[in-house]
Amino acid sequence: MQVKTTILSLPTEEFVHPGTRACAGCGLAIAYRVGLKALGKDTMLIVPPSCLTVLQGLFPVASTKLPCLNVTFASTAAAATGILAALKTQGNEHTTVAAWAGDGGTSDIGLQALSGAAERGDNFIYFCYDNEGYMNTGAQRSGTTPIGAVTANTPFKGKIQQKKDVPAIMAAHHLSYVAACSAAYPLDLYDKILKCKDMPGTKYFHIHIPCPPGWGYDPRYGIKIGRLAVETGYYDLYEIINGEFRLTAASEKLVEKRKLVPVREYFRAQSRFRILTDAQIADIQNQIDAKWAGYYKKDE
Amino acid sequence: MHIIENGNVAAALGVKLCRANVIAAYPITPQTPLTERLSEYVEAGEMKAEYIPVESEHSALAVCIAASSAGTRVSTATSANGLLYMHEQVQWAAGARLPIVMCVVNRAVGAPWNIWNDQQDSISQRDTGWIQMYCADHQQIIDTVIKAYWLAEKVSIPIMVCYDGYILSHTYMPFDVPDQEQVDAFLPPFRPDYALNPEDPANLNTVTLPDVRMDVHGELAHGYMEIRYLLQEEMRTTLAVAAEAEKRFTEIFGRGGDPYIEPYRCDDAEYVAVGLGSLTYQLRVCVDALRKEGINVGVMGVRFYRPFPDEAIANALKGKKGVIVFEKALSYGYEGALASDLKSALYEHLAYTGALPVVQNFIVGIGGRDIRTEELTQNLKAATQHRVSKEPAWIGLKL
Ligand SMILES: Cc1ncc(C[n+]2csc(CCOP(=O)(O)OP(=O)(O)O)c2C)c(N)n1
Ligand code: SF4
Ligand SMILES: [Mg+2]
């Protein structure tokens, strides 16, 4: 069993200065802060245009204390490859290379480069922070926006299509490590990063990121909403190690409990789901129940 | 050592001699044999480098941008739609001031699909902030690659080394391959002012405001406009640095010439043909033929297209009656880009003399259409006798 980090044993050294440009209550600010603690000082970052570009500050001020290369929207993973290649020719085998991109930058425009790097087996960690929309440009739909969410360009009918399952796509690249995390469970994220740091090839993290302006809720409820997504069984925390799937943290405990919070509570807490009808919610509840029936069965 | 090889191999040998450490490329005809050759050098251990077989040209340049930002010498190459697919990255590399050297093996762009030679690909990237150098034969290809690394690293501006697909890339010619010791003497190891480093963290290419802004120590840092102004300013001073490169190159390798232009029988010429790349060597044949008829013509190859050597070009054309610009590309809706640039240089430097040469623009060889020397000669001759047309005249068009 690996050691579980607690809020008391989390390192105190910060790599993100306080006072970033993120919105109040931003889930990304939490995930990034804790994520960089796990990555540590000997790390190089790659960031495409996104909320994170803004969070990191405007030239010449930067809120991140690690070297960071800002790159074009579609090129994140390829840039990681480039840095790794450079480090290799310089005989540097110790520095961790980590890319942090949004869901749009990952599931849509950056998918080709990510797939390429993963297929080549380039040794870096890719973090997709998923606030479920193009937030930097004003909250338009992305490939990972869930069905039923009203966005800036699905204004009345909400998104009609399903959320794209990017971790599954990445798992299909036979990666050593794939993880689904949430900003509402930062210590799970922290422990998973430590766990996979020395695994070979590309490691993929998907992090659910509550976003007050994009999702429509009061900033103080961010953690609560992030947790509701997990407690309702709507968004699961898990890891896939060399193809072996395993629920982790709060999701793992839900299997023991055999009791999910009704998903309706998650939807009703956010204005983006305001157009979902009771019938649609019942339908989604059925899908969740079926998914969890599978988890329970595996557990027996 | 003299060898007989094709133009792509000349380029590959240049990259190898320059000890590029990271190579990233994606296949596209007619560039492919060049990058295949580099992969052979790397796999055979002849070259100490990482060869990254990327999944797109956009990523090829992404790898080069990142590896260069991390302090290594990089190389890539492409053609036609591959270059167009890179366009966003092309601009990025220049804005980030990275000394990337990229071979562009010139080919027509789609649509419709066409794999043959013209120069629309590199000409369409004229305004991206890259230095563009054009080669007319295999010796120039290998020499230009070597000069390009030195120059790019001196001025922190990326360079496209452009040469004609097939006509140069796939034909065999003898050329001299310099010794590794000579190249090492010419080109010191790459030592950028800053490279990504956890011991000395910096955030590169951050969002930069329209106006200047104070840093945390109270010092003013550039706004976006200052950063872009400096790119233009340092592009212009690159012309002088290119002359230094040529001088050093000539000292070490024993060959070289004018860094910007390559005149042939121009001194006493009344009319001068101008072009980019291998076409200018073909035009030498036309010039020789017309000279026999008693027509005083010469031809001038433009070797350096960006930054544009306006003064050198205008000086070389001073007192001429006419200039005939042959181009394998054009700015649709007007004329060939070289013709426009050249006219502006003539106006700038010669208007005060009250004697501006007449300029005729010809478009040739689009999409690999055969450029017949006889036809070129006749058109060049016609342009020395009368005004052919105000609009660019297309040679060999069958409408
Ligand atoms: C090639 C290109 N297309 C579009 C954009 C505009 N753009 C910048 S950030 C952004 C949204 C990013 O969304 P996501 O990746 O989900 O990150 P988020 O802003 O939600 O954090 C878009 C569309 C761009 N910078 N580059
Ligand atoms: S829009 Fe959302 S993700 Fe972006 S900074 Fe604001 S809260 Fe964070
Ligand atoms: Mg997003």
XYZ file of C-alpha atoms and ligand atoms in Angstrom:
734
model
C 0.000 0.000 0.000
C 1.322 3.428 -0.797
C 1.419 6.131 1.858
C -1.554 8.476 1.663
C -0.660 12.145 1.809
C -2.715 14.250 4.199
C -3.156 17.978 4.343
C -0.593 17.930 7.168
C 2.055 15.956 5.310
C 1.678 17.905 2.041
C 4.951 19.806 1.373
C 4.754 23.480 2.299
C 6.949 24.702 -0.563
C 4.800 26.555 -3.084
C 5.473 26.743 -6.834
C 2.496 28.948 -7.598
C 2.650 32.395 -6.030
C -0.511 33.550 -4.262
C -2.592 36.120 -6.102
C -2.908 34.489 -9.507
C -5.236 35.836 -12.171
C -7.712 32.953 -11.880
C -11.337 33.734 -10.974
C -12.364 33.481 -7.348
C -13.096 29.864 -6.490
C -11.321 28.474 -9.542
C -10.821 24.706 -9.355
C -7.778 24.920 -11.604
C -5.946 27.102 -9.086
C -6.270 24.269 -6.533
C -5.288 21.465 -8.875
C -2.329 23.405 -10.292
C -1.025 24.415 -6.901
C -1.135 20.889 -5.519
C -0.064 19.305 -8.804
C 3.118 21.381 -8.970
C 3.938 20.428 -5.383
C 3.883 16.791 -6.459
C 5.939 17.486 -9.592
C 8.542 19.379 -7.571
C 11.249 21.889 -8.379
C 13.033 19.871 -11.050
C 10.235 20.224 -13.576
C 9.660 21.981 -16.890
C 6.129 22.967 -17.861
C 4.366 23.399 -21.184
C 1.125 25.383 -21.389
C -1.057 26.189 -24.421
C -3.540 29.105 -24.528
C -6.206 28.518 -21.876
C -7.302 29.826 -18.495
C -3.936 28.605 -17.252
C -2.126 31.065 -19.524
C -4.017 33.812 -17.743
C -3.596 32.289 -14.286
C 0.178 32.314 -14.832
C 0.212 36.070 -15.255
C 0.992 38.699 -17.868
C 4.530 39.508 -19.032
C 6.854 40.297 -17.279
C 5.192 38.899 -14.161
C 4.706 35.160 -13.705
C 2.905 33.391 -10.904
C 4.656 30.064 -11.488
C 8.084 29.382 -10.041
C 8.963 26.646 -12.527
C 10.295 27.143 -16.065
C 7.347 27.238 -18.419
C 7.097 27.266 -22.190
C 3.903 28.783 -23.558
C 3.098 27.150 -26.886
C 0.438 27.237 -29.604
C -2.960 25.698 -28.946
C -2.505 22.477 -30.919
C 1.135 21.779 -30.126
C 1.296 21.035 -26.381
C 2.303 17.385 -26.457
C 4.688 17.864 -29.387
C 6.405 20.622 -27.425
C 6.838 18.171 -24.557
C 8.506 15.815 -27.019
C 10.822 18.620 -28.089
C 11.896 19.465 -24.564
C 12.449 15.791 -23.771
C 14.573 15.365 -26.886
C 16.641 18.392 -25.916
C 17.128 17.135 -22.368
C 18.169 13.743 -23.672
C 20.864 15.186 -25.914
C 22.052 17.238 -22.941
C 22.307 14.078 -20.832
C 19.606 15.282 -18.437
C 17.588 12.306 -17.251
C 16.283 13.810 -14.014
C 14.051 16.739 -14.989
C 10.324 15.954 -15.161
C 8.476 17.333 -18.185
C 4.814 18.128 -17.567
C 2.201 19.585 -19.912
C -0.950 21.248 -18.562
C -3.715 21.907 -21.051
C -7.437 22.548 -20.936
C -10.108 20.166 -22.182
C -10.487 22.041 -25.473
C -6.718 22.068 -25.914
C -6.680 18.341 -25.225
C -9.842 16.674 -26.496
C -10.237 18.808 -29.614
C -7.390 20.791 -31.174
C -4.524 19.112 -29.325
C -5.634 15.492 -29.650
C -3.505 14.759 -32.713
C -0.280 15.924 -31.072
C -1.164 14.148 -27.825
C -1.903 10.902 -29.631
C 1.364 11.237 -31.540
C 3.460 11.771 -28.428
C 1.686 8.969 -26.553
C 2.178 6.563 -29.446
C 5.882 7.445 -29.534
C 5.964 6.726 -25.815
C 7.566 10.041 -24.923
C 8.322 10.160 -21.220
C 6.270 13.025 -19.775
C 3.117 13.668 -17.776
C 0.160 15.222 -19.564
C -2.496 16.923 -17.470
C -5.839 17.737 -19.009
C -7.698 20.023 -16.647
C -11.304 19.617 -17.619
C -13.575 22.566 -16.866
C -15.810 21.153 -19.578
C -15.677 24.019 -22.012
C -13.640 26.697 -23.750
C -13.627 28.960 -20.723
C -10.839 31.317 -21.782
C -12.853 32.380 -24.818
C -16.111 32.740 -22.901
C -17.402 29.240 -22.114
C -18.202 27.651 -25.475
C -18.765 23.903 -25.832
C -15.822 21.528 -26.168
C -15.537 17.813 -26.837
C -15.767 17.174 -23.107
C -18.740 19.419 -22.327
C -21.388 17.052 -20.924
C -24.729 16.445 -22.576
C -27.373 18.957 -21.506
C -24.993 21.789 -20.569
C -25.894 25.253 -21.806
C -22.772 27.000 -23.140
C -22.070 30.239 -24.985
C -22.574 28.499 -28.333
C -25.202 25.967 -27.313
C -27.254 28.767 -25.803
C -30.823 27.471 -25.728
C -30.825 23.730 -26.374
C -27.682 22.843 -24.424
C -25.094 20.421 -25.778
C -26.827 17.553 -27.537
C -23.862 15.175 -27.729
C -22.131 12.995 -25.131
C -18.914 13.984 -23.380
C -15.858 12.604 -25.164
C -14.090 9.977 -23.017
C -10.503 11.196 -23.351
C -8.964 8.964 -20.635
C -10.362 5.944 -22.525
C -8.811 7.252 -25.749
C -5.495 7.635 -23.945
C -5.789 4.197 -22.334
C -6.146 2.803 -25.856
C -2.576 4.051 -26.450
C -1.381 1.367 -23.974
C -0.015 3.912 -21.514
C 1.667 2.877 -18.294
C -0.573 5.226 -16.350
C -3.920 6.949 -16.877
C -5.714 8.697 -14.027
C -9.009 10.496 -13.532
C -8.872 13.039 -10.701
C -10.804 16.035 -9.436
C -9.818 19.425 -8.057
C -12.186 18.601 -5.195
C -9.849 15.725 -4.193
C -6.409 17.331 -4.480
C -4.629 14.786 -2.300
C -5.759 11.947 -4.581
C -4.201 13.937 -7.439
C -1.032 14.486 -5.439
C -0.570 10.816 -4.579
C -1.265 9.700 -8.123
C 1.391 12.042 -9.505
C 3.975 10.708 -7.057
C 2.973 7.180 -7.904
C 3.433 7.477 -11.690
C 6.371 9.875 -11.872
C 8.890 7.127 -12.549
C 6.685 5.020 -14.788
C 7.819 4.758 -18.433
C 6.373 6.627 -21.399
C 3.497 9.060 -21.438
C 1.321 9.395 -18.332
C -2.145 10.936 -18.723
C -4.159 12.767 -16.050
C -7.709 13.961 -16.478
C -8.765 16.426 -13.786
C -12.355 17.549 -13.281
C -12.276 21.297 -12.612
C -15.303 23.094 -11.148
C -15.514 26.567 -12.697
C -17.871 29.135 -11.168
C -18.464 31.394 -14.203
C -18.553 28.543 -16.714
C -20.819 26.255 -14.713
C -22.976 28.857 -12.998
C -22.700 28.617 -9.223
C -21.488 30.764 -6.348
C -17.649 30.537 -6.064
C -17.788 29.221 -2.508
C -19.500 25.990 -3.632
C -16.751 24.781 -5.964
C -15.438 21.956 -3.788
C -18.961 20.908 -2.888
C -19.915 20.649 -6.546
C -16.724 18.804 -7.429
C -17.487 16.315 -4.671
C -21.108 15.969 -5.742
C -19.912 14.935 -9.201
C -18.029 12.074 -7.548
C -20.586 11.207 -4.843
C -23.338 10.932 -7.428
C -21.177 8.507 -9.431
C -21.327 10.938 -12.360
C -17.567 11.527 -12.542
C -15.306 8.740 -11.240
C -11.857 8.875 -9.693
C -9.731 6.020 -10.987
C -6.401 4.927 -12.319
C -5.425 2.539 -15.071
C -1.992 1.039 -14.449
C -0.704 -0.892 -17.457
C -4.287 -1.551 -18.497
C -5.593 -2.462 -15.016
C -8.546 -0.269 -14.062
C -9.139 0.575 -10.397
C -11.414 3.108 -8.695
C -9.583 5.286 -6.166
C -10.244 7.501 -3.150
C -13.866 8.593 -2.750
C -15.040 6.587 -5.768
C -13.465 3.443 -4.322
C -15.313 4.051 -1.061
C -18.597 4.415 -2.928
C -18.295 0.800 -3.993
C -18.210 -0.263 -0.354
C -21.092 2.050 0.531
C -23.212 0.882 -2.380
C -25.081 4.180 -2.197
C -24.907 7.100 -4.618
C -26.290 10.590 -4.112
C -29.002 11.212 -6.762
C -27.405 12.970 -9.769
C -30.237 15.481 -9.783
C -28.538 17.225 -6.828
C -25.413 17.776 -8.948
C -27.381 19.164 -11.900
C -29.621 21.413 -9.838
C -26.631 23.073 -8.175
C -25.446 24.590 -11.499
C -27.233 26.956 -13.832
C -25.644 25.419 -16.963
C -27.937 22.389 -16.548
C -31.073 24.495 -16.128
C -32.695 23.184 -19.289
C -32.354 19.493 -18.327
C -35.846 18.052 -17.851
C -36.736 15.579 -15.127
C -37.050 12.890 -17.791
C -33.520 13.630 -19.099
C -32.147 13.548 -15.567
C -33.888 10.209 -14.946
C -32.301 8.910 -18.116
C -28.820 9.984 -17.022
C -29.483 8.490 -13.571
C -30.234 5.152 -15.247
C -26.940 5.295 -17.139
C -25.061 6.032 -13.925
C -26.793 3.182 -12.114
C -25.934 0.778 -14.911
C -22.275 1.866 -14.839
C -22.129 1.374 -11.081
C -23.903 -1.989 -11.244
C -20.852 -3.019 -13.276
C -18.459 -1.706 -10.609
C -20.400 -3.518 -7.843
C -20.330 -6.738 -9.807
C -16.578 -6.552 -10.251
C -16.268 -6.047 -6.504
C -18.208 -9.206 -5.617
C 35.789 16.033 -50.500
C 34.038 16.185 -53.886
C 31.082 13.866 -54.351
C 28.230 13.473 -56.816
C 24.903 13.417 -55.023
C 21.416 14.906 -55.146
C 20.342 18.203 -53.571
C 18.525 16.595 -50.670
C 21.687 14.751 -49.702
C 23.623 18.015 -49.941
C 21.186 19.503 -47.422
C 21.348 16.432 -45.160
C 25.144 16.530 -45.165
C 25.012 20.211 -44.228
C 22.721 19.508 -41.289
C 24.964 16.645 -40.178
C 28.107 18.754 -40.386
C 26.383 21.432 -38.304
C 25.748 18.841 -35.582
C 22.020 19.495 -35.168
C 20.985 17.666 -31.998
C 17.242 17.393 -32.470
C 15.615 16.656 -35.828
C 11.854 16.455 -36.276
C 10.158 15.922 -39.605
C 7.086 14.632 -41.369
C 7.179 13.134 -44.861
C 6.186 15.176 -47.902
C 7.485 14.984 -51.448
C 10.039 16.265 -52.513
C 11.510 16.783 -49.035
C 11.319 13.113 -47.937
C 14.717 11.836 -49.107
C 16.395 14.595 -47.083
C 14.803 13.634 -43.784
C 15.095 9.903 -44.525
C 18.804 10.458 -44.963
C 18.989 12.242 -41.617
C 17.188 9.338 -39.929
C 19.834 7.029 -41.446
C 22.664 9.136 -40.047
C 21.059 9.051 -36.606
C 20.213 5.335 -36.575
C 23.644 4.432 -37.897
C 25.234 6.461 -35.111
C 26.945 8.799 -37.577
C 25.088 11.698 -36.049
C 24.596 12.246 -32.344
C 21.017 13.488 -32.424
C 17.445 12.654 -31.554
C 15.328 11.996 -34.632
C 11.622 12.502 -33.876
C 9.205 11.033 -36.436
C 6.326 13.374 -35.576
C 2.684 12.986 -36.568
C 2.398 16.308 -38.461
C 4.377 19.287 -39.697
C 2.722 21.462 -37.060
C 4.306 19.141 -34.513
C 7.625 19.021 -36.378
C 8.060 22.702 -35.800
C 6.597 22.393 -32.281
C 9.358 19.935 -31.414
C 11.967 22.284 -32.884
C 10.520 25.291 -31.062
C 10.563 23.490 -27.723
C 13.960 21.845 -28.185
C 15.455 25.146 -29.287
C 13.894 26.869 -26.254
C 15.597 24.216 -24.150
C 18.955 25.120 -25.706
C 19.643 22.633 -28.495
C 20.412 23.080 -32.181
C 17.480 21.799 -34.221
C 16.604 20.926 -37.795
C 13.488 20.298 -39.815
C 12.464 20.375 -43.455
C 9.273 20.434 -45.440
C 7.560 21.371 -48.696
C 4.308 22.843 -49.991
C 1.274 21.926 -47.862
C 3.567 20.807 -45.070
C 4.898 24.331 -44.806
C 1.398 25.760 -44.971
C 0.295 23.381 -42.223
C 3.131 24.774 -40.098
C 2.162 28.369 -40.668
C 1.090 29.119 -37.095
C 4.327 27.601 -35.809
C 6.380 29.441 -38.417
C 5.152 32.742 -37.019
C 5.639 31.492 -33.466
C 9.274 30.492 -34.021
C 10.110 33.970 -35.287
C 8.248 35.765 -32.507
C 10.009 33.566 -29.948
C 13.348 34.429 -31.661
C 14.537 30.854 -32.041
C 17.448 30.101 -34.405
C 15.772 27.189 -36.165
C 17.045 26.230 -39.602
C 14.467 24.641 -41.893
C 15.007 23.444 -45.448
C 12.075 24.231 -47.704
C 12.181 22.053 -50.797
C 10.012 24.195 -53.018
C 6.811 22.702 -54.400
C 3.444 23.963 -55.621
C 0.605 24.192 -53.096
C -2.891 22.704 -53.404
C -5.602 22.960 -54.603
C -5.607 21.226 -56.950
C -3.002 18.709 -55.811
C 0.287 19.097 -57.566
C 3.582 17.693 -56.365
C 5.858 19.510 -58.803
C 8.079 22.515 -58.337
C 7.241 26.146 -57.978
C 7.949 28.569 -55.116
C 4.481 29.531 -53.907
C 5.094 27.668 -50.627
C 8.044 29.652 -49.291
C 6.982 32.930 -50.900
C 3.654 32.670 -49.076
C 5.650 32.694 -45.807
C 7.497 35.880 -46.708
C 6.007 38.010 -43.938
C 6.480 35.597 -41.034
C 9.703 37.064 -39.649
C 11.965 34.306 -41.004
C 15.125 34.910 -42.964
C 14.800 33.336 -46.425
C 17.803 32.191 -48.450
C 17.496 30.663 -51.939
C 19.929 28.211 -53.510
C 20.714 27.756 -57.186
C 22.782 24.556 -57.086
C 23.931 21.752 -54.796
C 27.051 23.517 -53.609
C 24.926 26.448 -52.549
C 22.558 24.126 -50.691
C 25.199 22.606 -48.434
C 27.032 25.912 -47.997
C 23.840 27.817 -47.260
C 22.775 25.332 -44.571
C 26.124 25.853 -42.824
C 25.970 29.645 -43.129
C 22.349 29.602 -41.996
C 23.097 27.981 -38.639
C 25.800 30.514 -37.900
C 23.657 33.443 -38.943
C 20.446 32.269 -37.238
C 22.256 31.793 -33.934
C 24.044 35.129 -34.260
C 20.805 37.110 -34.711
C 18.304 34.765 -32.988
C 16.057 34.609 -36.028
C 14.977 31.393 -37.792
C 16.018 30.705 -41.387
C 14.417 28.915 -44.324
C 16.942 27.476 -46.734
C 14.899 27.211 -49.932
C 15.764 25.111 -52.963
C 13.749 23.916 -55.926
C 12.052 20.539 -55.631
C 13.262 17.904 -58.173
C 15.307 20.400 -60.208
C 17.756 20.496 -57.298
C 16.433 18.036 -54.730
C 16.397 15.004 -57.014
C 19.147 15.725 -59.543
C 22.765 14.673 -59.130
C 25.611 17.138 -59.330
C 29.176 17.240 -58.091
C 29.836 19.395 -55.048
C 32.377 19.779 -52.303
C 31.558 18.489 -48.838
C 33.556 20.500 -46.312
C 35.577 18.771 -43.595
C 34.048 18.494 -40.149
C 37.005 20.457 -38.719
C 36.303 23.341 -41.089
C 32.650 23.427 -40.108
C 33.515 23.215 -36.419
C 35.891 26.146 -36.861
C 33.162 28.125 -38.581
C 30.245 27.210 -36.341
C 30.734 27.244 -32.552
C 28.429 25.150 -30.316
C 24.976 26.659 -29.753
C 24.928 28.714 -26.542
C 21.695 30.705 -26.258
C 21.369 33.597 -23.808
C 18.594 31.713 -22.034
C 17.393 28.132 -22.168
C 14.646 26.550 -20.075
C 16.190 25.541 -16.784
C 14.653 24.573 -13.415
C 17.599 26.268 -11.652
C 16.731 29.542 -13.355
C 12.999 29.407 -14.067
C 11.352 31.735 -16.572
C 7.980 31.819 -18.242
C 8.525 32.131 -22.002
C 6.088 33.629 -24.558
C 3.666 34.752 -21.854
C 0.674 36.938 -22.689
C 2.245 40.353 -23.380
C 0.263 43.561 -23.199
C -0.063 46.288 -25.834
C 1.890 48.658 -23.591
C 5.133 48.349 -21.625
C 4.816 47.081 -18.068
C 6.784 47.170 -14.842
C 8.352 43.958 -13.570
C 8.456 43.025 -9.872
C 11.712 44.972 -9.418
C 10.163 48.131 -10.831
C 11.949 47.914 -14.186
C 10.048 48.501 -17.405
C 9.672 45.488 -19.626
C 8.781 45.512 -23.321
C 5.221 45.515 -24.555
C 4.231 43.367 -27.529
C 4.928 46.246 -29.897
C 8.524 46.686 -28.659
C 9.167 42.966 -29.051
C 7.851 43.022 -32.604
C 9.723 46.232 -33.449
C 12.958 44.572 -32.355
C 12.281 41.644 -34.665
C 11.991 44.046 -37.604
C 14.988 46.097 -36.487
C 17.195 43.052 -36.028
C 15.981 41.574 -39.306
C 17.270 44.680 -41.030
C 20.645 44.578 -39.266
C 20.854 40.911 -40.259
C 21.883 42.138 -43.704
C 25.182 43.366 -42.252
C 25.621 40.183 -40.220
C 25.052 38.135 -43.379
C 27.995 39.942 -44.972
C 30.098 38.966 -41.953
C 28.918 35.361 -42.331
C 29.931 35.364 -45.989
C 33.348 36.810 -45.170
C 34.056 34.253 -42.461
C 32.788 31.471 -44.681
C 35.018 32.542 -47.545
C 38.047 32.691 -45.246
C 37.519 29.194 -43.892
C 36.104 27.352 -46.908
C 37.773 29.271 -49.713
C 34.589 30.011 -51.635
C 31.845 32.584 -51.395
C 30.791 35.801 -53.008
C 28.198 38.454 -52.659
C 25.966 37.446 -49.732
C 22.789 38.878 -51.240
C 22.879 38.657 -55.013
C 24.589 36.619 -57.695
C 25.070 38.702 -60.850
C 26.053 37.133 -64.172
C 27.183 39.330 -67.086
C 25.467 42.274 -65.435
C 28.254 44.853 -65.444
C 27.764 46.075 -68.994
C 24.199 44.866 -69.350
C 21.373 47.216 -70.338
C 18.751 44.705 -69.280
C 18.911 42.378 -66.311
C 16.791 39.315 -65.622
C 16.130 38.663 -61.937
C 14.870 35.569 -60.143
C 15.195 33.178 -57.216
C 16.828 29.756 -57.173
C 17.768 27.392 -59.985
C 15.829 29.389 -62.567
C 18.563 32.026 -62.506
C 21.135 29.466 -63.691
C 18.838 28.450 -66.532
C 18.535 32.123 -67.409
C 22.323 32.260 -67.829
C 21.906 30.088 -70.909
C 19.352 32.576 -72.260
C 21.681 35.460 -71.512
C 24.563 33.795 -73.348
C 22.342 33.174 -76.370
C 21.054 36.754 -76.469
C 24.548 38.162 -76.029
C 25.486 36.309 -79.233
C 22.684 38.215 -80.942
C 24.233 41.423 -79.663
C 21.663 42.080 -76.942
C 23.251 43.338 -73.746
C 21.570 41.315 -71.047
C 22.636 39.820 -67.740
C 20.948 37.851 -64.982
C 20.964 38.352 -61.255
C 19.961 35.717 -58.730
C 18.568 36.980 -55.453
C 20.089 34.717 -52.796
C 18.736 36.552 -49.783
C 15.052 37.363 -50.005
C 14.201 38.281 -46.400
C 15.515 40.554 -45.056
C 15.314 42.121 -48.516
C 18.699 43.461 -49.689
C 17.057 46.478 -51.288
C 20.168 48.609 -51.441
C 22.409 45.939 -52.950
C 19.755 45.155 -55.542
C 19.114 48.780 -56.447
C 22.831 49.480 -56.727
C 23.303 46.524 -59.022
C 20.457 47.729 -61.249
C 21.402 51.388 -61.313
C 21.583 52.745 -64.837
C 19.931 49.707 -66.423
C 17.203 50.257 -68.993
C 15.060 47.393 -67.892
C 14.668 44.681 -65.276
C 12.825 41.492 -66.097
C 11.646 39.546 -63.064
C 10.941 35.839 -63.563
C 8.941 34.226 -60.783
C 7.551 30.817 -59.865
C 5.030 32.326 -57.464
C 2.777 35.310 -57.217
C 0.696 37.371 -54.891
C -2.703 36.577 -56.354
C -4.575 39.692 -57.304
C -1.443 41.665 -58.157
C 1.910 40.337 -59.352
C 4.972 38.381 -58.301
C 6.104 39.311 -54.803
C 9.722 39.672 -55.894
C 8.696 42.077 -58.664
C 6.820 44.239 -56.170
C 9.698 44.216 -53.692
C 12.183 44.998 -56.400
C 10.151 47.920 -57.744
C 9.935 49.372 -54.270
C 13.714 49.069 -53.850
C 14.310 50.760 -57.201
C 11.925 53.577 -56.342
C 13.471 54.021 -52.908
C 17.077 54.154 -54.109
C 16.917 55.374 -57.709
C 13.915 57.713 -57.966
C 16.150 60.686 -57.177
C 18.290 59.920 -60.242
C 15.272 60.479 -62.457
C 16.126 57.266 -64.292
C 14.171 54.257 -63.119
C 14.547 51.001 -65.064
C 11.375 49.622 -66.613
C 10.221 46.465 -64.830
C 8.579 43.526 -66.571
C 7.225 40.583 -64.565
C 6.998 37.039 -65.975
C 5.357 34.110 -64.239
C 6.864 30.728 -65.150
C 6.865 27.087 -64.179
C 3.781 27.174 -61.973
C 3.015 23.669 -60.702
C 6.088 22.291 -62.437
C 5.157 23.406 -65.964
C 8.266 22.842 -68.096
C 10.361 25.947 -68.415
C 11.800 25.752 -71.912
C 15.031 27.635 -72.279
C 14.105 28.663 -75.826
C 10.799 30.100 -74.624
C 12.511 31.906 -71.740
C 15.022 33.386 -74.177
C 12.316 34.642 -76.528
C 10.399 36.283 -73.705
C 13.506 37.839 -72.251
C 14.387 39.137 -75.686
C 10.901 40.567 -76.194
C 11.136 42.413 -72.892
C 14.352 44.089 -74.100
C 12.571 45.331 -77.210
C 9.215 46.595 -76.001
C 6.845 46.651 -73.056
C 5.335 43.164 -72.965
C 2.511 43.890 -70.551
C 1.617 45.794 -67.424
C 0.158 42.691 -65.846
C 2.558 39.814 -65.141
C 2.904 37.763 -68.326
C 2.579 33.989 -67.983
C 5.096 32.058 -70.045
C 3.978 28.816 -71.650
C 0.313 29.219 -70.803
C -1.906 27.091 -73.087
C -5.286 28.804 -72.960
C -5.229 28.015 -33.030
C -6.045 28.716 -32.018
N -7.387 28.700 -32.102
C -8.131 29.332 -31.175
C -7.549 29.982 -30.131
C -8.421 30.708 -29.139
N -8.448 30.103 -27.814
C -7.589 30.484 -26.840
S -7.862 29.758 -25.388
C -9.194 28.948 -26.004
C -10.034 28.106 -25.108
C -9.275 27.087 -24.368
O -10.157 26.133 -23.870
P -9.587 24.967 -22.987
O -8.471 24.310 -23.652
O -10.720 24.094 -22.566
O -8.996 25.748 -21.709
P -9.803 26.712 -20.732
O -9.779 28.073 -21.322
O -11.183 26.175 -20.610
O -9.055 26.666 -19.456
C -9.381 29.213 -27.359
C -10.456 28.658 -28.189
C -6.137 29.998 -30.077
N -5.441 30.623 -29.131
N -5.415 29.349 -31.012
S -13.116 30.617 -16.081
Fe -13.219 28.857 -14.714
S -11.349 27.671 -15.057
Fe -11.069 29.704 -15.952
S -10.016 30.875 -14.371
Fe -12.212 31.255 -14.133
S -12.899 29.707 -12.696
Fe -10.894 29.062 -13.390
Mg -11.754 24.150 -20.764
